[in-house]
Amino acid sequence: MAELGLIGAGVMGGALALNLAEKGHRVVLSDLDLAKSEAIAAKAVAEGLPGRIEPVANPRAMVRALARPRAVMILAPAGDPTESVIADAVQYLERGDAIADLGNADFHDTRRRAGKIGDLGIGYLGIGVSGGAEGARHGPAMMAGGSAEAWELLAPALQSIAARFEGEPCCTFHGADGAGHFIKTVHNGIEYADMEAIAETYGLMRDGLGMEAAAIGAQFTAWNDGPLASYLVEITGKVAGTTDAASGTPLLDEIDDRAGQKGTGRWSVIEALHLGAPASTLAAAVEARNGSARKDERLAFEAQYGAAPQPVTGVTPEDLEAALLATRLVGLAQGFAILSAASRTYGWGLEPAAIARNWRAGCIIRSALLGEIAEAQDGAPEAPLLAAPALAAKLTGALPGLRRVLAAALAAGHPVPAMAAALIHVDAMRTGRGTANMLQGLRDYFGSHGFERIGAPGKVAHGPWADAG
C-alpha cells in the first residue's frame, strides 16, 4: 500500500508529489480534476519513476489506498477550499491518523483546526512551505507546527525532500497548533521588506544615478559576493541584466510597475500590531505595494505635481550597499521580534536560532546573514536580535551609508519607505529619553476631563492644564 496521500495536484502539489516520488516514497494523489492527478502520474513515469504516484478520483479512494496509520497532506488554496478539503478527508480517517495542511493558511485557522481535529484523535499539522514550485520540486524549506505525534509520522518523508544546508534538512517542527504557519507568515513579511529595499535601491540607481539595467545587474551581482549574499540579491542581478528577447530592451522595462500580493505579508503586519511588536519596515513594504497598485492615481498625481524622482548626487555604490544591508538587518530584527512576541502570547516556545537555521536553504529569504543570526540567538535567545555584538557591529557600520542615501534620496524626491522606516526604527529605539511623556501628558489631560483613557495608566500629569476647565 501507499505511504502518503496528497490532495491537490496543482503547481505546488504536483511538484511536491514528484519530489516525494523521486525520493522513493509511494504517493496516492487526489484532485477535484482527476486529469491533473493522472498527468502528474504520467510525468513521474516519464521521469523514470513508474508506480510511485497513484492517481485516484477522490479522498475516499485515496484513504483506502493508504497503509495505517494514514498520513494525508493537503495543498489547496487557503480559506474555504482548504476547509472543504479537510472536512471531506477527515470523515474517512481514524484515530492515530494524521493530516497536514501545507498551504499558506492563516495561523488562526490552523489553531482552530488543530483543536477541532485533535479532539477526534487525529493528528493535525500546519506546515509553511517556502521556495515556490521550484522549491517544492527540488527541495523546499518547511516550517511545521501542530501535533507532535503527527510530526513523528510525517517527518521522515518531509525531511527527505527538504532543502539541505551543510547536510541538515531545512524542515523543522517548531511548536503547537499554528506555530509553523505563523513562522511562514512572518517569513513572507520579511520577504516583502527585503524585496522593497531591493526595489528602492534599484530605483535610486535607475532614476537617481542614471544607471542602465545591465550596470545595475552587475552591481547586484558584485554585492552578492559580500555581506548582502542572498538568493534575492543573486536573482536581482540576473533579472536586471536580462534582455527581453522580443523587444531587445531590458526585461524590467517590459514589466508593468504594479506589485501584487497574496496576503501573507500583510498578515504579518496585522499580527504585529495585535502583538505590540515593531514592524515598521515590513509595514512600509506592504504600503508600498498598496500604492504601486494604484497606477492610474499615481499617473494623475505626476501630471498634477510633476515627477518626483530627480538626479541624486553624493551617493556611492558603497553607500547603497550599506543602506540595503542596514534595511535588511532591521527587517530581519523586526521579523524575529514578531516571532518572539507570538511565542510568548501563544505559548509556543519558539527557538529563534532554529528558525534562522530553517531558513538557510530552500526559502526565498535565504541569506548569509541567517547563519550569523542563528549563532547570535544560540547564545542569547531572549535578547533582541540587534543587541548581538556581531550584528550590532554590522548595523553600526552601515548606518552612516543609510543616512547619506536617505538624505540624498528624500531631497531628490525618491520614495524609499522601507529604508526610511528602518532608520526611524533604529533612531527611535536608541532614544533613551523619548517624547512619550508628552503622549502620557495629553492622555492624562483627556482622562482628567472625562475622556476615555487609552492604555495603561502612567504618571499623573502636572502641566499647566491641570486646573483647566
Short mmCIF file of C-alpha atoms in Angstrom, two decimals:
data_model
loop_
_atom_site.label_atom_id
_atom_site.label_comp_id
_atom_site.label_asym_id
_atom_site.label_seq_id
_atom_site.Cartn_x
_atom_site.Cartn_y
_atom_site.Cartn_z
CA MET A 1 0.00 0.00 0.00
CA ALA A 2 0.99 3.63 -0.48
CA GLU A 3 2.85 5.53 2.20
CA LEU A 4 1.43 9.04 1.75
CA GLY A 5 -1.71 10.72 0.50
CA LEU A 6 -1.66 14.11 -1.18
CA ILE A 7 -4.75 16.14 -2.03
CA GLY A 8 -4.15 18.85 -4.61
CA ALA A 9 -2.41 18.30 -7.95
CA GLY A 10 -1.86 21.95 -8.84
CA VAL A 11 1.52 23.53 -9.48
CA MET A 12 2.76 23.15 -5.90
CA GLY A 13 1.05 19.83 -5.21
CA GLY A 14 2.26 18.26 -8.41
CA ALA A 15 5.83 19.41 -7.80
CA LEU A 16 5.76 18.08 -4.24
CA ALA A 17 4.36 14.72 -5.39
CA LEU A 18 7.19 14.34 -7.90
CA ASN A 19 9.76 15.28 -5.25
CA LEU A 20 8.37 12.61 -2.91
CA ALA A 21 8.35 10.03 -5.68
CA GLU A 22 11.94 10.85 -6.61
CA LYS A 23 13.00 10.27 -3.00
CA GLY A 24 11.48 6.78 -3.05
CA HIS A 25 8.05 7.40 -1.50
CA ARG A 26 4.80 5.99 -2.88
CA VAL A 27 2.12 8.66 -3.12
CA VAL A 28 -1.64 8.48 -3.71
CA LEU A 29 -2.64 11.72 -5.45
CA SER A 30 -6.17 13.14 -5.48
CA ASP A 31 -7.62 16.28 -7.04
CA LEU A 32 -11.05 17.61 -7.96
CA ASP A 33 -9.83 17.24 -11.54
CA LEU A 34 -8.69 13.63 -11.93
CA ALA A 35 -6.92 14.53 -15.18
CA LYS A 36 -4.45 16.67 -13.21
CA SER A 37 -3.51 13.74 -10.97
CA GLU A 38 -3.19 11.47 -13.99
CA ALA A 39 -0.93 13.99 -15.72
CA ILE A 40 1.40 14.11 -12.70
CA ALA A 41 1.48 10.31 -12.55
CA ALA A 42 2.35 10.18 -16.26
CA LYS A 43 5.11 12.72 -15.71
CA ALA A 44 6.53 10.53 -12.95
CA VAL A 45 6.64 7.60 -15.35
CA ALA A 46 8.36 9.76 -17.97
CA GLU A 47 10.97 10.73 -15.37
CA GLY A 48 11.73 7.09 -14.61
CA LEU A 49 9.53 6.79 -11.51
CA PRO A 50 6.87 4.23 -12.51
CA GLY A 51 4.39 3.17 -9.85
CA ARG A 52 5.41 5.87 -7.40
CA ILE A 53 2.35 8.10 -7.92
CA GLU A 54 -1.14 6.60 -8.00
CA PRO A 55 -3.91 8.93 -9.21
CA VAL A 56 -7.35 8.45 -7.61
CA ALA A 57 -10.70 10.13 -8.09
CA ASN A 58 -11.38 11.39 -4.57
CA PRO A 59 -10.15 11.50 -0.94
CA ARG A 60 -12.17 8.42 -0.02
CA ALA A 61 -10.34 6.30 -2.58
CA MET A 62 -7.07 7.86 -1.50
CA VAL A 63 -7.57 6.96 2.17
CA ARG A 64 -8.48 3.38 1.25
CA ALA A 65 -5.19 3.03 -0.62
CA LEU A 66 -3.04 4.16 2.33
CA ALA A 67 -1.30 1.99 4.88
CA ARG A 68 -2.17 2.61 8.55
CA PRO A 69 -1.53 4.90 10.32
CA ARG A 70 -2.53 7.06 7.39
CA ALA A 71 -0.79 10.33 6.58
CA VAL A 72 -2.63 12.80 4.37
CA MET A 73 -1.21 16.09 3.08
CA ILE A 74 -3.21 18.94 1.57
CA LEU A 75 -2.10 21.62 -0.88
CA ALA A 76 -5.16 23.73 -1.62
CA PRO A 77 -5.91 27.48 -1.70
CA ALA A 78 -6.20 28.93 1.80
CA GLY A 79 -9.59 29.58 3.36
CA ASP A 80 -12.78 27.87 2.27
CA PRO A 81 -11.17 25.50 -0.28
CA THR A 82 -8.83 24.09 2.37
CA GLU A 83 -11.68 23.92 4.89
CA SER A 84 -13.76 21.91 2.43
CA VAL A 85 -10.93 19.50 1.59
CA ILE A 86 -10.19 18.88 5.27
CA ALA A 87 -13.84 18.21 6.07
CA ASP A 88 -14.02 15.73 3.21
CA ALA A 89 -10.83 13.88 4.14
CA VAL A 90 -11.35 13.74 7.90
CA GLN A 91 -14.55 11.74 7.63
CA TYR A 92 -12.55 8.79 6.27
CA LEU A 93 -9.68 8.95 8.76
CA GLU A 94 -9.42 7.24 12.15
CA ARG A 95 -7.73 7.80 15.49
CA GLY A 96 -3.95 7.75 15.11
CA ASP A 97 -4.03 9.03 11.51
CA ALA A 98 -2.59 12.42 10.59
CA ILE A 99 -3.49 15.27 8.30
CA ALA A 100 -1.22 18.16 7.30
CA ASP A 101 -2.07 21.45 5.60
CA LEU A 102 0.91 22.61 3.50
CA GLY A 103 -0.79 25.70 2.10
CA ASN A 104 -0.41 29.36 3.08
CA ALA A 105 -3.05 29.21 5.81
CA ASP A 106 -3.94 31.90 8.29
CA PHE A 107 -2.45 30.59 11.53
CA HIS A 108 -5.67 31.39 13.38
CA ASP A 109 -7.43 28.85 11.14
CA THR A 110 -4.65 26.36 11.86
CA ARG A 111 -5.03 26.79 15.62
CA ARG A 112 -8.79 26.24 15.36
CA ARG A 113 -8.44 23.20 13.12
CA ALA A 114 -5.73 21.67 15.29
CA GLY A 115 -8.03 21.73 18.29
CA LYS A 116 -11.10 20.50 16.45
CA ILE A 117 -9.37 17.66 14.62
CA GLY A 118 -7.27 16.75 17.63
CA ASP A 119 -10.48 16.11 19.57
CA LEU A 120 -11.17 13.31 17.07
CA GLY A 121 -7.85 11.65 17.90
CA ILE A 122 -6.41 12.64 14.52
CA GLY A 123 -3.09 14.49 14.49
CA TYR A 124 -3.05 17.83 12.70
CA LEU A 125 -0.11 19.78 11.30
CA GLY A 126 0.12 23.22 9.74
CA ILE A 127 3.27 23.40 7.61
CA GLY A 128 4.60 26.50 5.93
CA VAL A 129 6.36 25.72 2.65
CA SER A 130 8.75 28.21 1.06
CA GLY A 131 10.58 28.12 -2.24
CA GLY A 132 7.73 28.17 -4.75
CA ALA A 133 7.15 25.42 -7.28
CA GLU A 134 10.88 25.04 -7.94
CA GLY A 135 11.49 24.51 -4.24
CA ALA A 136 8.60 22.09 -3.90
CA ARG A 137 10.09 20.02 -6.73
CA HIS A 138 13.74 20.05 -5.69
CA GLY A 139 13.85 20.99 -2.00
CA PRO A 140 11.71 23.50 -0.10
CA ALA A 141 12.15 24.94 3.37
CA MET A 142 9.34 23.69 5.61
CA MET A 143 8.18 25.01 8.97
CA ALA A 144 5.88 22.69 10.92
CA GLY A 145 3.59 23.21 13.87
CA GLY A 146 0.83 21.15 15.46
CA SER A 147 0.64 17.62 16.81
CA ALA A 148 3.99 16.15 17.86
CA GLU A 149 2.65 12.65 17.09
CA ALA A 150 1.63 13.68 13.58
CA TRP A 151 5.08 15.20 13.08
CA GLU A 152 6.74 11.92 14.03
CA LEU A 153 4.64 10.18 11.39
CA LEU A 154 5.37 12.63 8.57
CA ALA A 155 8.86 13.87 9.46
CA PRO A 156 10.88 11.13 7.69
CA ALA A 157 9.20 11.81 4.35
CA LEU A 158 9.19 15.60 4.67
CA GLN A 159 12.80 15.84 5.76
CA SER A 160 13.85 13.57 2.93
CA ILE A 161 12.52 16.05 0.34
CA ALA A 162 13.52 19.30 2.08
CA ALA A 163 16.32 21.64 1.09
CA ARG A 164 19.58 20.99 2.89
CA PHE A 165 22.20 23.27 4.36
CA GLU A 166 25.50 21.56 5.09
CA GLY A 167 23.66 18.23 5.15
CA GLU A 168 20.92 19.31 7.58
CA PRO A 169 17.31 19.35 6.32
CA CYS A 170 15.62 22.75 6.43
CA CYS A 171 12.45 21.17 7.76
CA THR A 172 11.76 21.64 11.45
CA PHE A 173 8.97 21.16 13.99
CA HIS A 174 8.61 24.42 15.91
CA GLY A 175 5.69 24.05 18.31
CA ALA A 176 1.98 23.54 18.83
CA ASP A 177 -1.03 24.33 16.60
CA GLY A 178 -0.32 27.37 14.37
CA ALA A 179 3.41 27.83 15.06
CA GLY A 180 4.56 26.60 11.64
CA HIS A 181 2.10 28.65 9.63
CA PHE A 182 2.85 31.74 11.72
CA ILE A 183 6.59 31.38 11.07
CA LYS A 184 5.86 31.17 7.33
CA THR A 185 3.67 34.28 7.58
CA VAL A 186 6.50 36.25 9.21
CA HIS A 187 8.95 34.81 6.66
CA ASN A 188 6.79 36.38 3.96
CA GLY A 189 6.65 39.70 5.80
CA ILE A 190 10.44 39.77 5.95
CA GLU A 191 10.48 38.83 2.27
CA TYR A 192 8.27 41.82 1.46
CA ALA A 193 10.65 44.15 3.33
CA ASP A 194 13.70 42.65 1.66
CA MET A 195 12.18 42.92 -1.82
CA GLU A 196 11.04 46.50 -1.22
CA ALA A 197 14.52 47.54 -0.05
CA ILE A 198 15.97 45.97 -3.21
CA ALA A 199 13.39 47.78 -5.36
CA GLU A 200 14.22 51.09 -3.67
CA THR A 201 17.93 50.53 -4.31
CA TYR A 202 17.19 49.71 -7.95
CA GLY A 203 15.07 52.85 -8.26
CA LEU A 204 17.83 55.05 -6.89
CA MET A 205 20.31 53.54 -9.34
CA ARG A 206 17.96 53.86 -12.32
CA ASP A 207 16.26 57.20 -11.67
CA GLY A 208 18.74 58.89 -9.33
CA LEU A 209 22.11 57.84 -10.73
CA GLY A 210 21.01 57.22 -14.34
CA MET A 211 22.45 53.71 -14.45
CA GLU A 212 21.47 51.28 -17.21
CA ALA A 213 19.79 47.99 -16.28
CA ALA A 214 22.85 45.91 -17.19
CA ALA A 215 25.08 48.03 -14.94
CA ILE A 216 22.56 47.71 -12.11
CA GLY A 217 22.55 43.95 -12.59
CA ALA A 218 26.33 43.84 -12.48
CA GLN A 219 26.35 45.84 -9.25
CA PHE A 220 23.92 43.49 -7.53
CA THR A 221 25.96 40.52 -8.74
CA ALA A 222 29.08 42.06 -7.21
CA TRP A 223 27.25 42.71 -3.94
CA ASN A 224 26.24 39.07 -3.78
CA ASP A 225 29.87 38.21 -3.01
CA GLY A 226 29.77 40.28 0.19
CA PRO A 227 27.59 40.74 3.29
CA LEU A 228 24.46 41.02 1.13
CA ALA A 229 24.92 37.47 -0.22
CA SER A 230 21.43 36.02 -0.61
CA TYR A 231 19.03 34.42 -3.03
CA LEU A 232 17.13 37.67 -3.63
CA VAL A 233 20.25 39.73 -4.37
CA GLU A 234 21.53 36.96 -6.63
CA ILE A 235 18.38 36.81 -8.75
CA THR A 236 18.10 40.62 -8.78
CA GLY A 237 21.45 40.69 -10.55
CA LYS A 238 20.21 38.13 -13.06
CA VAL A 239 16.84 39.79 -13.70
CA ALA A 240 18.27 43.31 -14.04
CA GLY A 241 20.84 42.06 -16.50
CA THR A 242 18.34 40.18 -18.68
CA THR A 243 17.25 41.48 -22.07
CA ASP A 244 13.77 40.80 -23.42
CA ALA A 245 14.19 38.59 -26.49
CA ALA A 246 11.24 40.08 -28.36
CA SER A 247 11.96 43.80 -27.90
CA GLY A 248 15.70 43.81 -27.27
CA THR A 249 15.16 46.12 -24.30
CA PRO A 250 15.90 45.34 -20.63
CA LEU A 251 13.37 42.85 -19.32
CA LEU A 252 12.47 45.05 -16.37
CA ASP A 253 11.36 47.82 -18.74
CA GLU A 254 8.75 45.45 -20.16
CA ILE A 255 7.20 44.65 -16.77
CA ASP A 256 4.32 46.82 -15.52
CA ASP A 257 5.19 48.61 -12.28
CA ARG A 258 2.26 47.35 -10.22
CA ALA A 259 3.21 45.00 -7.38
CA GLY A 260 0.67 42.40 -6.29
CA GLN A 261 0.38 40.45 -3.06
CA LYS A 262 -1.36 37.32 -1.81
CA GLY A 263 -1.86 38.45 1.77
CA THR A 264 0.67 36.68 3.99
CA GLY A 265 2.99 39.70 4.16
CA ARG A 266 0.03 41.86 5.14
CA TRP A 267 -0.98 39.29 7.79
CA SER A 268 2.44 39.58 9.42
CA VAL A 269 1.94 43.33 9.88
CA ILE A 270 -1.60 42.91 11.19
CA GLU A 271 -0.46 40.34 13.74
CA ALA A 272 2.49 42.52 14.77
CA LEU A 273 0.03 45.30 15.61
CA HIS A 274 -2.05 42.91 17.71
CA LEU A 275 1.08 41.66 19.48
CA GLY A 276 2.57 45.11 20.07
CA ALA A 277 5.72 44.16 18.16
CA PRO A 278 7.69 46.56 15.90
CA ALA A 279 7.03 46.02 12.21
CA SER A 280 7.53 49.42 10.56
CA THR A 281 9.88 48.18 7.82
CA LEU A 282 7.52 45.32 6.95
CA ALA A 283 4.53 47.68 7.05
CA ALA A 284 6.30 50.13 4.74
CA ALA A 285 6.78 47.33 2.22
CA VAL A 286 3.10 46.38 2.34
CA GLU A 287 2.09 50.02 1.99
CA ALA A 288 4.43 50.43 -0.99
CA ARG A 289 2.71 47.54 -2.73
CA ASN A 290 -0.68 49.06 -1.99
CA GLY A 291 0.45 52.34 -3.53
CA SER A 292 2.00 50.71 -6.57
CA ALA A 293 -1.31 49.03 -7.40
CA ARG A 294 -2.94 52.47 -7.79
CA LYS A 295 -1.13 53.30 -11.01
CA ASP A 296 -3.86 55.48 -12.52
CA GLU A 297 -3.82 57.62 -9.39
CA ARG A 298 -0.01 57.79 -9.47
CA LEU A 299 -0.04 58.96 -13.08
CA ALA A 300 -2.63 61.62 -12.22
CA PHE A 301 -0.50 62.85 -9.30
CA GLU A 302 2.55 63.01 -11.56
CA ALA A 303 0.63 65.11 -14.05
CA GLN A 304 -0.61 67.45 -11.31
CA TYR A 305 2.51 67.81 -9.14
CA GLY A 306 5.30 66.88 -11.52
CA ALA A 307 7.54 63.80 -11.50
CA ALA A 308 9.10 63.22 -8.08
CA PRO A 309 12.46 61.48 -8.68
CA GLN A 310 15.31 63.82 -9.61
CA PRO A 311 19.04 63.10 -10.06
CA VAL A 312 20.88 62.12 -6.88
CA THR A 313 24.36 63.35 -6.04
CA GLY A 314 26.87 62.43 -3.37
CA VAL A 315 25.83 58.76 -3.12
CA THR A 316 28.31 55.98 -3.85
CA PRO A 317 27.73 52.27 -4.54
CA GLU A 318 29.23 51.62 -1.10
CA ASP A 319 26.57 53.86 0.45
CA LEU A 320 23.82 51.99 -1.38
CA GLU A 321 25.25 48.65 -0.26
CA ALA A 322 25.29 49.89 3.34
CA ALA A 323 21.73 51.22 3.09
CA LEU A 324 20.45 47.93 1.75
CA LEU A 325 22.33 45.96 4.40
CA ALA A 326 21.03 48.14 7.24
CA THR A 327 17.44 47.91 5.99
CA ARG A 328 17.72 44.15 5.65
CA LEU A 329 19.09 43.82 9.20
CA VAL A 330 16.24 45.88 10.65
CA GLY A 331 13.63 43.94 8.67
CA LEU A 332 15.01 40.66 9.98
CA ALA A 333 15.19 42.02 13.53
CA GLN A 334 11.58 43.15 13.38
CA GLY A 335 10.52 39.78 12.00
CA PHE A 336 12.20 37.94 14.85
CA ALA A 337 10.66 40.37 17.35
CA ILE A 338 7.21 39.46 15.99
CA LEU A 339 8.03 35.77 16.35
CA SER A 340 9.16 36.24 19.95
CA ALA A 341 6.01 38.17 20.84
CA ALA A 342 3.80 35.47 19.31
CA SER A 343 5.74 32.72 21.06
CA ARG A 344 5.06 34.35 24.44
CA THR A 345 1.41 35.02 23.63
CA TYR A 346 0.57 31.54 22.34
CA GLY A 347 2.98 29.50 24.47
CA TRP A 348 4.83 28.00 21.52
CA GLY A 349 8.33 28.11 22.96
CA LEU A 350 9.85 29.10 19.62
CA GLU A 351 13.62 28.90 19.31
CA PRO A 352 14.85 31.79 17.14
CA ALA A 353 18.11 30.03 16.25
CA ALA A 354 16.17 27.02 14.96
CA ILE A 355 14.00 29.30 12.82
CA ALA A 356 17.06 31.04 11.36
CA ARG A 357 18.59 27.66 10.52
CA ASN A 358 15.29 26.53 8.98
CA TRP A 359 15.59 29.46 6.55
CA ARG A 360 19.21 28.95 5.43
CA ALA A 361 18.28 26.98 2.29
CA GLY A 362 15.24 26.39 0.14
CA CYS A 363 13.33 29.53 1.10
CA ILE A 364 13.11 32.92 -0.58
CA ILE A 365 14.87 34.91 2.16
CA ARG A 366 17.85 32.60 2.49
CA SER A 367 21.00 34.64 3.03
CA ALA A 368 24.41 34.62 4.64
CA LEU A 369 23.02 36.74 7.48
CA LEU A 370 20.84 33.88 8.73
CA GLY A 371 23.85 31.84 9.80
CA GLU A 372 25.10 34.80 11.83
CA ILE A 373 21.64 35.27 13.31
CA ALA A 374 21.48 31.61 14.34
CA GLU A 375 24.84 31.89 16.09
CA ALA A 376 23.79 35.09 17.87
CA GLN A 377 20.48 33.64 19.04
CA ASP A 378 22.11 30.42 20.26
CA GLY A 379 23.88 32.42 22.93
CA ALA A 380 21.03 34.79 23.84
CA PRO A 381 17.66 33.54 22.57
CA GLU A 382 15.66 36.10 24.57
CA ALA A 383 17.75 39.13 23.58
CA PRO A 384 16.68 41.47 20.74
CA LEU A 385 18.44 40.46 17.56
CA LEU A 386 20.27 43.74 17.11
CA ALA A 387 21.69 43.51 20.64
CA ALA A 388 24.01 40.72 19.45
CA PRO A 389 27.54 42.21 19.24
CA ALA A 390 28.35 40.90 15.74
CA LEU A 391 25.06 42.13 14.26
CA ALA A 392 25.23 45.43 16.15
CA ALA A 393 28.68 46.00 14.65
CA LYS A 394 27.31 45.37 11.13
CA LEU A 395 24.43 47.78 11.67
CA THR A 396 26.64 50.45 13.24
CA GLY A 397 28.97 50.26 10.27
CA ALA A 398 26.09 50.51 7.79
CA LEU A 399 24.13 53.36 9.39
CA PRO A 400 26.24 56.27 8.05
CA GLY A 401 25.70 55.00 4.50
CA LEU A 402 21.96 54.63 5.12
CA ARG A 403 21.80 58.21 6.41
CA ARG A 404 23.61 59.56 3.36
CA VAL A 405 21.37 57.62 1.00
CA LEU A 406 18.20 58.73 2.75
CA ALA A 407 19.24 62.38 2.88
CA ALA A 408 20.03 62.41 -0.84
CA ALA A 409 17.01 60.31 -1.83
CA LEU A 410 14.44 62.34 0.09
CA ALA A 411 15.92 65.64 -1.05
CA ALA A 412 15.63 64.47 -4.65
CA GLY A 413 12.07 63.12 -4.31
CA HIS A 414 12.74 59.39 -4.35
CA PRO A 415 10.25 57.22 -2.44
CA VAL A 416 12.28 54.99 -0.10
CA PRO A 417 9.74 53.95 2.56
CA ALA A 418 11.43 50.75 3.76
CA MET A 419 14.83 52.42 4.15
CA ALA A 420 13.26 55.36 5.97
CA ALA A 421 11.25 53.08 8.25
CA ALA A 422 14.38 51.11 9.11
CA LEU A 423 16.37 54.19 10.12
CA ILE A 424 13.47 55.71 12.06
CA HIS A 425 13.09 52.44 13.98
CA VAL A 426 16.77 52.38 14.92
CA ASP A 427 16.78 56.04 15.97
CA ALA A 428 13.57 55.65 17.96
CA MET A 429 14.91 52.63 19.83
CA ARG A 430 18.22 54.34 20.61
CA THR A 431 16.49 57.41 22.05
CA GLY A 432 16.69 56.79 25.77
CA ARG A 433 14.83 59.99 26.57
CA GLY A 434 11.88 59.91 24.20
CA THR A 435 8.81 62.08 23.70
CA ALA A 436 6.25 59.65 25.11
CA ASN A 437 5.97 61.82 28.23
CA MET A 438 4.04 64.28 26.04
CA LEU A 439 1.76 61.46 24.90
CA GLN A 440 1.19 60.49 28.51
CA GLY A 441 0.53 64.10 29.45
CA LEU A 442 -2.06 64.52 26.72
CA ARG A 443 -3.68 61.23 27.62
CA ASP A 444 -3.84 62.17 31.31
CA TYR A 445 -5.38 65.51 30.36
CA PHE A 446 -8.09 63.76 28.41
CA GLY A 447 -8.71 61.38 31.31
CA SER A 448 -8.99 64.21 33.84
CA HIS A 449 -11.65 65.83 31.69
CA GLY A 450 -13.85 62.78 31.30
CA PHE A 451 -12.49 61.46 28.05
CA GLU A 452 -11.79 57.75 27.68
CA ARG A 453 -8.29 56.73 28.77
CA ILE A 454 -6.27 54.64 26.34
CA GLY A 455 -3.76 52.06 27.52
CA ALA A 456 -2.22 51.51 30.91
CA PRO A 457 -2.24 54.41 33.41
CA GLY A 458 1.04 56.31 33.69
CA LYS A 459 2.35 59.18 35.74
CA VAL A 460 -0.15 61.86 36.71
CA ALA A 461 0.26 64.94 34.57
CA HIS A 462 1.12 68.18 36.37
CA GLY A 463 1.20 70.51 33.37
CA PRO A 464 -0.33 73.95 33.02
CA TRP A 465 -3.64 72.37 32.08
CA ALA A 466 -4.05 70.62 35.45
CA ASP A 467 -6.78 73.04 36.55
CA ALA A 468 -8.05 73.89 33.09
CA GLY A 469 -11.80 73.95 32.71
#
